[in-house]
Coordinates of C-alpha atoms in Angstrom, one line a residue:
X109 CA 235.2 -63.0 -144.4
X110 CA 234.6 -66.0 -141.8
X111 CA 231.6 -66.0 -139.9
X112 CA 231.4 -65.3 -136.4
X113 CA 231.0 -68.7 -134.3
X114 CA 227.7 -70.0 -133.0
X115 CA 227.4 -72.7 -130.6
X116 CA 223.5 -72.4 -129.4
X117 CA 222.3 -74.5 -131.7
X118 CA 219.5 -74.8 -134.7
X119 CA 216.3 -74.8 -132.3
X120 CA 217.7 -71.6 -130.4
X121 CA 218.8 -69.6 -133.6
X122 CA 215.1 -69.9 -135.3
X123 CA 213.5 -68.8 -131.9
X124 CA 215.9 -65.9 -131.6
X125 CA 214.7 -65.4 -135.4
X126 CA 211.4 -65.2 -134.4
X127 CA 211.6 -63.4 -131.1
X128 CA 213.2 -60.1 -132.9
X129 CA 211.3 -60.2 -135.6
X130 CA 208.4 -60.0 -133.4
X131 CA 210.4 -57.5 -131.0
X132 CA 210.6 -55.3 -134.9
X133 CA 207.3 -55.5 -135.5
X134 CA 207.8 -57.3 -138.3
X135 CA 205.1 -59.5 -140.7
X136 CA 203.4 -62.4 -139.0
X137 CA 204.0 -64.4 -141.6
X138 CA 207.9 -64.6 -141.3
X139 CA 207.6 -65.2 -137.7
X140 CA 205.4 -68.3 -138.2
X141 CA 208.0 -69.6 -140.6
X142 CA 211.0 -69.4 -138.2
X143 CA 208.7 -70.8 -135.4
X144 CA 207.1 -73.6 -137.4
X145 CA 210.7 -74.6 -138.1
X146 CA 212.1 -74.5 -134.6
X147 CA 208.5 -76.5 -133.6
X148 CA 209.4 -79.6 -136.4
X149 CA 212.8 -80.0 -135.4
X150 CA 212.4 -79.9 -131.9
X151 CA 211.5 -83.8 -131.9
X152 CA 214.7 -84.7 -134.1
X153 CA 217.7 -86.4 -132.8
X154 CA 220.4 -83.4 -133.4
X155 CA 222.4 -86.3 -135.5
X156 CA 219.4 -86.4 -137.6
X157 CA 219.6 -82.8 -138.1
X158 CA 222.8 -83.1 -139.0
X159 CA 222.6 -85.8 -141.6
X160 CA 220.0 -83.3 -143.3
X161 CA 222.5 -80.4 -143.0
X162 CA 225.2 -82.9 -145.1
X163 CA 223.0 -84.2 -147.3
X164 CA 221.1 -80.9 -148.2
X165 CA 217.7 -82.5 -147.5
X166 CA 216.5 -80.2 -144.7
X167 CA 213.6 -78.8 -146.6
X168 CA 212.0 -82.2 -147.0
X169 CA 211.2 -82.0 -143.3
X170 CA 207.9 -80.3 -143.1
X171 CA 207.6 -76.8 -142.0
X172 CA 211.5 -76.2 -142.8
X173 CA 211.5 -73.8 -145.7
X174 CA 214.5 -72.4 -148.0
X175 CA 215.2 -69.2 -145.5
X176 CA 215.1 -71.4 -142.8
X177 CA 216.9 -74.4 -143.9
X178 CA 219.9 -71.8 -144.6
X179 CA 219.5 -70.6 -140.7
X180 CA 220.1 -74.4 -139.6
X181 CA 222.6 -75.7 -142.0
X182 CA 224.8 -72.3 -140.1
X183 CA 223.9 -73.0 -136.7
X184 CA 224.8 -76.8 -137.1
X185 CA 228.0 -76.2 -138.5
X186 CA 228.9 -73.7 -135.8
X187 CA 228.6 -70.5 -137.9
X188 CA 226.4 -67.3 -137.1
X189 CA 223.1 -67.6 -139.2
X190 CA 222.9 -64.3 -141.1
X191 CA 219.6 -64.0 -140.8
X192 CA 219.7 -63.8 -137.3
X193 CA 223.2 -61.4 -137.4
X194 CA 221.3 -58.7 -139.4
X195 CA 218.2 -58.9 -137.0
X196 CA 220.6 -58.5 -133.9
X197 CA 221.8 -55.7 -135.5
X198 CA 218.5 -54.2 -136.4
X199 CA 216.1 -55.2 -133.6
X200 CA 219.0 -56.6 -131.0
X201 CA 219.4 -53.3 -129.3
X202 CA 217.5 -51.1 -127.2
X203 CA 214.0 -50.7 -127.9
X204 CA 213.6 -46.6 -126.2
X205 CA 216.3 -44.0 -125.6
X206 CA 214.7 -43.6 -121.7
X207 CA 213.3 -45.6 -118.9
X208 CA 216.6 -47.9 -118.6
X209 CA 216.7 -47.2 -115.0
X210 CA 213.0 -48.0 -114.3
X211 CA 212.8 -51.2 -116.7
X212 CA 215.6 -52.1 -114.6
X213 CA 213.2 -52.7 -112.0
X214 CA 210.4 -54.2 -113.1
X215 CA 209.8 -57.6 -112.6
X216 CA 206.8 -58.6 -113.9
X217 CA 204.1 -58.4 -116.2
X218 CA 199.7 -58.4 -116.3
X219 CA 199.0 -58.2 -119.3
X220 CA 199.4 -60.9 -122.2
X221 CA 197.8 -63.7 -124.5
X222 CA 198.2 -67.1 -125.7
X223 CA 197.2 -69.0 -129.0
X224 CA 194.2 -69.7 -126.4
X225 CA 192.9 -66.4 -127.5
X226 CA 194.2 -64.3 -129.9
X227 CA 197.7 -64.5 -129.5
X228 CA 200.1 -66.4 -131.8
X229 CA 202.1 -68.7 -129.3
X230 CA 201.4 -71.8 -127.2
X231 CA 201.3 -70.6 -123.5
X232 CA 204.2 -72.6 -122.8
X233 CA 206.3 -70.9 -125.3
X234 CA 205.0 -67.3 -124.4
X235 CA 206.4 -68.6 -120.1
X236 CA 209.6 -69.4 -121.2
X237 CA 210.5 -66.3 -123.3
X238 CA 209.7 -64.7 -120.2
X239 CA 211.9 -66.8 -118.0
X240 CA 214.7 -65.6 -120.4
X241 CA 213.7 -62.4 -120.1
X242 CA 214.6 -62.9 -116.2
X243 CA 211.4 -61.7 -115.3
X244 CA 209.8 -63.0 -112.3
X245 CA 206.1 -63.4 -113.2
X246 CA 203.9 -62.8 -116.6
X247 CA 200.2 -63.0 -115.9
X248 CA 198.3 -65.0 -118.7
X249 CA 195.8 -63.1 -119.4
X250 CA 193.7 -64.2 -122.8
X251 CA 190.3 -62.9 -123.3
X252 CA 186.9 -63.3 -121.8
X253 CA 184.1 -65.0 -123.9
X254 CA 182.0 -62.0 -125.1
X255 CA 185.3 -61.1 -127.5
X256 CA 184.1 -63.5 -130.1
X257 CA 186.3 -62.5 -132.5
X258 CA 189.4 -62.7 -130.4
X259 CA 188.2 -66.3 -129.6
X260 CA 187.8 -65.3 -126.1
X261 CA 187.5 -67.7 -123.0
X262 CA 184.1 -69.5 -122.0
X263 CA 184.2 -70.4 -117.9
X264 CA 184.8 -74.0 -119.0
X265 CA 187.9 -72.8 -121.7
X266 CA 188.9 -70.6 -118.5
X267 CA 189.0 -73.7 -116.2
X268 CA 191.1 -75.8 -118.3
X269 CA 193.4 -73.1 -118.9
X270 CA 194.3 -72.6 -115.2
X271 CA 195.4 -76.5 -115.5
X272 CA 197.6 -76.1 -118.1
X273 CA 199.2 -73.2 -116.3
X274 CA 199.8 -75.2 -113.2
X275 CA 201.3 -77.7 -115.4
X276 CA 204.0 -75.2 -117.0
X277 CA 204.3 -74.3 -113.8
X278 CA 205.3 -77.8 -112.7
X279 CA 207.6 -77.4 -115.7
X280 CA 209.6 -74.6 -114.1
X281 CA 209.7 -75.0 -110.5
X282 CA 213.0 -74.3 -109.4
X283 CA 213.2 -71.7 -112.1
X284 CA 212.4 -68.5 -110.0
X285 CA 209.5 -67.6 -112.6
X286 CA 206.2 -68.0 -111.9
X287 CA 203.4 -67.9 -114.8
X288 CA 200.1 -66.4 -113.0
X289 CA 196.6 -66.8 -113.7
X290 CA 194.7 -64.1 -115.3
X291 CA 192.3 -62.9 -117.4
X292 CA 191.6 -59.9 -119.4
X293 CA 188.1 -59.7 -119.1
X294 CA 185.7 -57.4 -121.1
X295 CA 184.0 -54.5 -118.8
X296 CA 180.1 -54.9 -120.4
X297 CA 177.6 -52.1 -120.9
X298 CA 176.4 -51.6 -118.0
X299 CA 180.4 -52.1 -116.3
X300 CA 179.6 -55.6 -115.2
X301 CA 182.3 -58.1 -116.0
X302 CA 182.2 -60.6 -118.9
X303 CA 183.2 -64.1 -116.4
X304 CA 181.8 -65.7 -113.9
X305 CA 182.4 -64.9 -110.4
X306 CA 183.8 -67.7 -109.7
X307 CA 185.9 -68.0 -112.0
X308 CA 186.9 -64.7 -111.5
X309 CA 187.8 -65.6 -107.8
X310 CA 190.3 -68.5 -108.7
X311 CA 192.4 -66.1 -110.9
X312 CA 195.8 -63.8 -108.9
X313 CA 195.1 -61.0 -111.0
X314 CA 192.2 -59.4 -113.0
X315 CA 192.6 -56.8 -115.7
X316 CA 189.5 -55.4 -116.9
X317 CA 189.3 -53.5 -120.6
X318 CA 186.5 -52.0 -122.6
X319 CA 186.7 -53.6 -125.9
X320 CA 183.3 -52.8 -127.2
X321 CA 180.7 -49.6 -127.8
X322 CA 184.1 -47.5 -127.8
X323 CA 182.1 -44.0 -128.8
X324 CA 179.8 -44.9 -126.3
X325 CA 178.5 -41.2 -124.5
X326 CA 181.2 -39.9 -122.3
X327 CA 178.3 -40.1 -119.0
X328 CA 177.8 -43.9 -119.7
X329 CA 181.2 -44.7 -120.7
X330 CA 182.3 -43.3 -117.0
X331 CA 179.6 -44.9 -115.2
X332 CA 180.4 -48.4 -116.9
X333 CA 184.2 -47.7 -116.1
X334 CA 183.9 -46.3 -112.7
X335 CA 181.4 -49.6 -111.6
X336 CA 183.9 -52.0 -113.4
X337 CA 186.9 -50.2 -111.3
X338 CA 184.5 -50.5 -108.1
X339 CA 184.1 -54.3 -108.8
X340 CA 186.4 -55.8 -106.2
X341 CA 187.7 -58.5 -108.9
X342 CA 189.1 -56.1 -110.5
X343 CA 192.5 -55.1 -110.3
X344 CA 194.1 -53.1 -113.5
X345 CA 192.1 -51.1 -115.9
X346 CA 193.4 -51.8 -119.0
X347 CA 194.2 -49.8 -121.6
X348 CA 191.6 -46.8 -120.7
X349 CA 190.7 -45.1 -123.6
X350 CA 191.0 -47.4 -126.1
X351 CA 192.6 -45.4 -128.8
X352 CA 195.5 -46.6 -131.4
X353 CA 197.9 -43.8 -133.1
X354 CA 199.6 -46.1 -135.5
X355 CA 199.8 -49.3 -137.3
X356 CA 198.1 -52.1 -139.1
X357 CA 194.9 -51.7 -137.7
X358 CA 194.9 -47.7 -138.1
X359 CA 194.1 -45.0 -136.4
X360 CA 191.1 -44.8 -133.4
X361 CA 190.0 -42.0 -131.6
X362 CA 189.7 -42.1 -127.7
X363 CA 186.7 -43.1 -126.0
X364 CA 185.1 -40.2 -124.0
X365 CA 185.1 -40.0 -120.4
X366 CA 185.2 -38.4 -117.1
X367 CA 188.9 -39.1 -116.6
X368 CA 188.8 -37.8 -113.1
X369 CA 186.0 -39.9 -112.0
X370 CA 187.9 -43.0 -113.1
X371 CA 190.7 -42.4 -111.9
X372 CA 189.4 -41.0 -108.0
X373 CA 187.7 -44.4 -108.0
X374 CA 191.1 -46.5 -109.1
X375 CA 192.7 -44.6 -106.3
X376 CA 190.1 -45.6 -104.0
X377 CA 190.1 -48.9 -104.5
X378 CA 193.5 -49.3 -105.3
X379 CA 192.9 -50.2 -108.5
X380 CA 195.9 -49.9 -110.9
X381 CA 195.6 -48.0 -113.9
X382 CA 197.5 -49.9 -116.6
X383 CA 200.2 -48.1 -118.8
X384 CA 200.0 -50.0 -121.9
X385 CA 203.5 -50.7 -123.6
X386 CA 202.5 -51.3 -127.0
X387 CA 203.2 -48.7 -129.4
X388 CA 200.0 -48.5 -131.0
X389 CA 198.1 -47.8 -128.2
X390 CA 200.4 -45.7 -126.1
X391 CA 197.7 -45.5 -123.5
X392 CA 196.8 -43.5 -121.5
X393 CA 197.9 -40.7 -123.4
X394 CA 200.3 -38.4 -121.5
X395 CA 198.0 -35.9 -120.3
X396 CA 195.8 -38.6 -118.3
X397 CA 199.0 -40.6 -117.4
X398 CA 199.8 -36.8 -115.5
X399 CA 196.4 -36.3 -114.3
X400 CA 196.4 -40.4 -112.4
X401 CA 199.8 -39.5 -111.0
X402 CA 198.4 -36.5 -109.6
X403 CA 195.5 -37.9 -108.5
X404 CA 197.2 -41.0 -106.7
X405 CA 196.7 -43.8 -108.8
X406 CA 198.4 -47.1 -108.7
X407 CA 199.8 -48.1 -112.0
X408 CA 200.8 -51.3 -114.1
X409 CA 203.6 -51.6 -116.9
X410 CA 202.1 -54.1 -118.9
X411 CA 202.3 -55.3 -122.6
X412 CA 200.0 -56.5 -123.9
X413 CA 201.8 -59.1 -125.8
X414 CA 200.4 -61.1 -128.2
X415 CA 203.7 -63.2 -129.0
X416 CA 206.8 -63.8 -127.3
X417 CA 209.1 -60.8 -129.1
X418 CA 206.3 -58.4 -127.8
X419 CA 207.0 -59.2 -123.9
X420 CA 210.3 -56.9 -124.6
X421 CA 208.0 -53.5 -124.6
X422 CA 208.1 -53.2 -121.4
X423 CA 210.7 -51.0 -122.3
X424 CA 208.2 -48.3 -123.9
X425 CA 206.2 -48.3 -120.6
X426 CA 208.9 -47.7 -118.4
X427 CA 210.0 -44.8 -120.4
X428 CA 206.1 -43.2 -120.5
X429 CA 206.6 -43.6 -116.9
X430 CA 209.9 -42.5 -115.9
X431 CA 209.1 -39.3 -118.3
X432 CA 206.2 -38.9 -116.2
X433 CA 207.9 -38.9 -112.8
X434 CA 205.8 -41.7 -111.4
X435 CA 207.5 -43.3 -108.4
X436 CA 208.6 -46.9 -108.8
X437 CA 207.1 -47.7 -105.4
X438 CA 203.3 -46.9 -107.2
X439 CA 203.9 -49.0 -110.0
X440 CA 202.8 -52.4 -109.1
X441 CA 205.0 -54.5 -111.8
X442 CA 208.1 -53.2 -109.4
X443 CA 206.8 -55.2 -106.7
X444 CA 208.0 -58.8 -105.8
X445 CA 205.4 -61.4 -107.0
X446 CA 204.3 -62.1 -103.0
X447 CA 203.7 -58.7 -102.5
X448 CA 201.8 -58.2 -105.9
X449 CA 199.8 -61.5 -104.8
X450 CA 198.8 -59.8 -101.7
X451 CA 197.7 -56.6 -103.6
X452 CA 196.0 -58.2 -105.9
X453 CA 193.7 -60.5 -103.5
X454 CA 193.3 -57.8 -101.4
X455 CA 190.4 -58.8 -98.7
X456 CA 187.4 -57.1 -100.4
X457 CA 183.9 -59.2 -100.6
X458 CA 182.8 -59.1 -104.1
X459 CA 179.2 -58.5 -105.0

């Protein structure tokens, strides 16, 4: 049987690799190989490429390996890689049976990481997956400096961050994308935040998460979440309770809380409560999800994403949330970026 014909080239097919393998869930490993590969030949002359194809010398080329090689040598010669055929059919398609209609509408996102952090990808690389994804803005939001092990961002890391975002930025102007300055920034013991204020001030948006002291006593844990939602730099709570239902990491238990306190004091300050897309954490759970609906709450489809596959699950928010009956209008991520700008700097005097 022939194969089908490809025409996007060797650098797009590895990416594509890549992207659903990270979209599947799949093992790190294999997604650094296709990666690694796209990265060495990106500074090749295509007729170089080619030459290698011909003369079956691609794996000489650092960082192309065997499963890789065979991806290029189809892509140059115009054929469907099929590697990347079995992974469209097995991770190509939609991600949820529900939520179409609202996914439809978002167009953003508050919540992810770079290779600054803990993430796998260059920030660069994690923007223009979300350019192709036709969103509108992704906040960059890689940790703050107490996360040690997540290799989390001192004031001075923070600082030259925010210069390399303005120069992807400058890369994409025209584009109708925007990549935002962010931070996901550890709520402390006593619910202070883990960043300078100043710092804190020269970010758009703020997402604050409790990463530490998790079985903390429910009485603390709410006064430390209620002052961190009452801090005016803050503008999503992330991921509230902190549990995980599945994967590599295991299972976790939620943290204990006075839901309703938190959440009366998100809706007060118009704080949104973040609906975290990744399936691990499916968080809140659904009976707090129903509870900040009914309460008033402001909420934020976010991902979470680590790598570029992962910016796709937005599409397991927007079906938490669409099951939940949450109108669009209270979701923030629905909201044009000049209007979630204006939201999120909201004239409130911190301190």
């Amino acid at each position: 049987m022939t194969s089908p014909a490809y025409d996007d080239g060797p650098i797009a097919a590895l990416r594509r690799i890549a992207f659903l393998l990270e979209r599947g869930r799949e093992d790190t490993y294999k997604v650094k190989a296709f990666r690694g590969a796209a990265a060495a030949l990106l500074p090749l002359d295509p007729d170089d490429v080619a030459a290698h194809v011909e003369q079956g010398t691609l794996s000489s080329i650092p960082g192309v390996g065997a499963s890789s090689a065979a991806v290029v040598s189809d892509a140059v010669r115009g054929r469907m890689p099929e590697r990347l055929s079995r992974l469209e059919a097995e991770h190509g398609g939609d991600l949820t049976a529900g939520g179409h209609d609202l996914l439809g509408q978002l167009r953003g996102d508050l919540h992810s990481h770079s290779d600054w952090s803990d993430g796998g990808s260059p920030i660069e690389e994690m923007a223009f997956t979300a350019l192709e994804l036709s969103r509108e803005y992704q906040v960059l939001t890689d940790h703050s400096p107490r996360l040690k092990v997540a290799r989390g961002l001192s004031a001075e890391r923070l600082a030259r961050q925010l210069d390399v975002v303005d120069a992807v930025n400058g890369q994409l102007d025209g584009s109708g994308f925007t990549l935002l300055k962010g931070i996901e920034v550890d709520i402390l013991d006593d619910g202070s935040l883990d960043q300078t204020e100043e710092m804190l001030q020269r970010l758009d948006v703020r997402v604050a998460s409790v990463h530490s002291k998790l079985r903390m006593d429910a009485p603390a844990m709410t006064r430390r979440m209620v002052a961190a939602v009452q801090n005016p730099l803050v503008d999503v709570l992330g991921h509230c309770t902190g549990r995980l239902v599945t994967g590599g990491r295991g299972k976790r238990p939620e943290s204990e809380f006075d839901a309703r306190a938190v959440f009366e004091a998100c809706a007060e300050t118009g704080t949104a409560v973040e609906i975290n897309s990744r399936p691990e954490r499916r968080d809140p759970p659904t009976r707090l999800l129903e509870l900040a609906r009914d309460i008033g709450c402001l909420f934020a489809i976010d991902t979470d994403a680590h790598a570029p596959g992962q910016l796709d699950f937005l599409a397991y928010g927007a079906e938490r949330a669409e099951a939940a009956g949450i109108d669009p209008d209270r979701i923030v991520t629905t909201w044009p970026k000049d209007r979630l700008l204006e939201w999120a700097g909201r004239p409130v005097e911190a301190g």
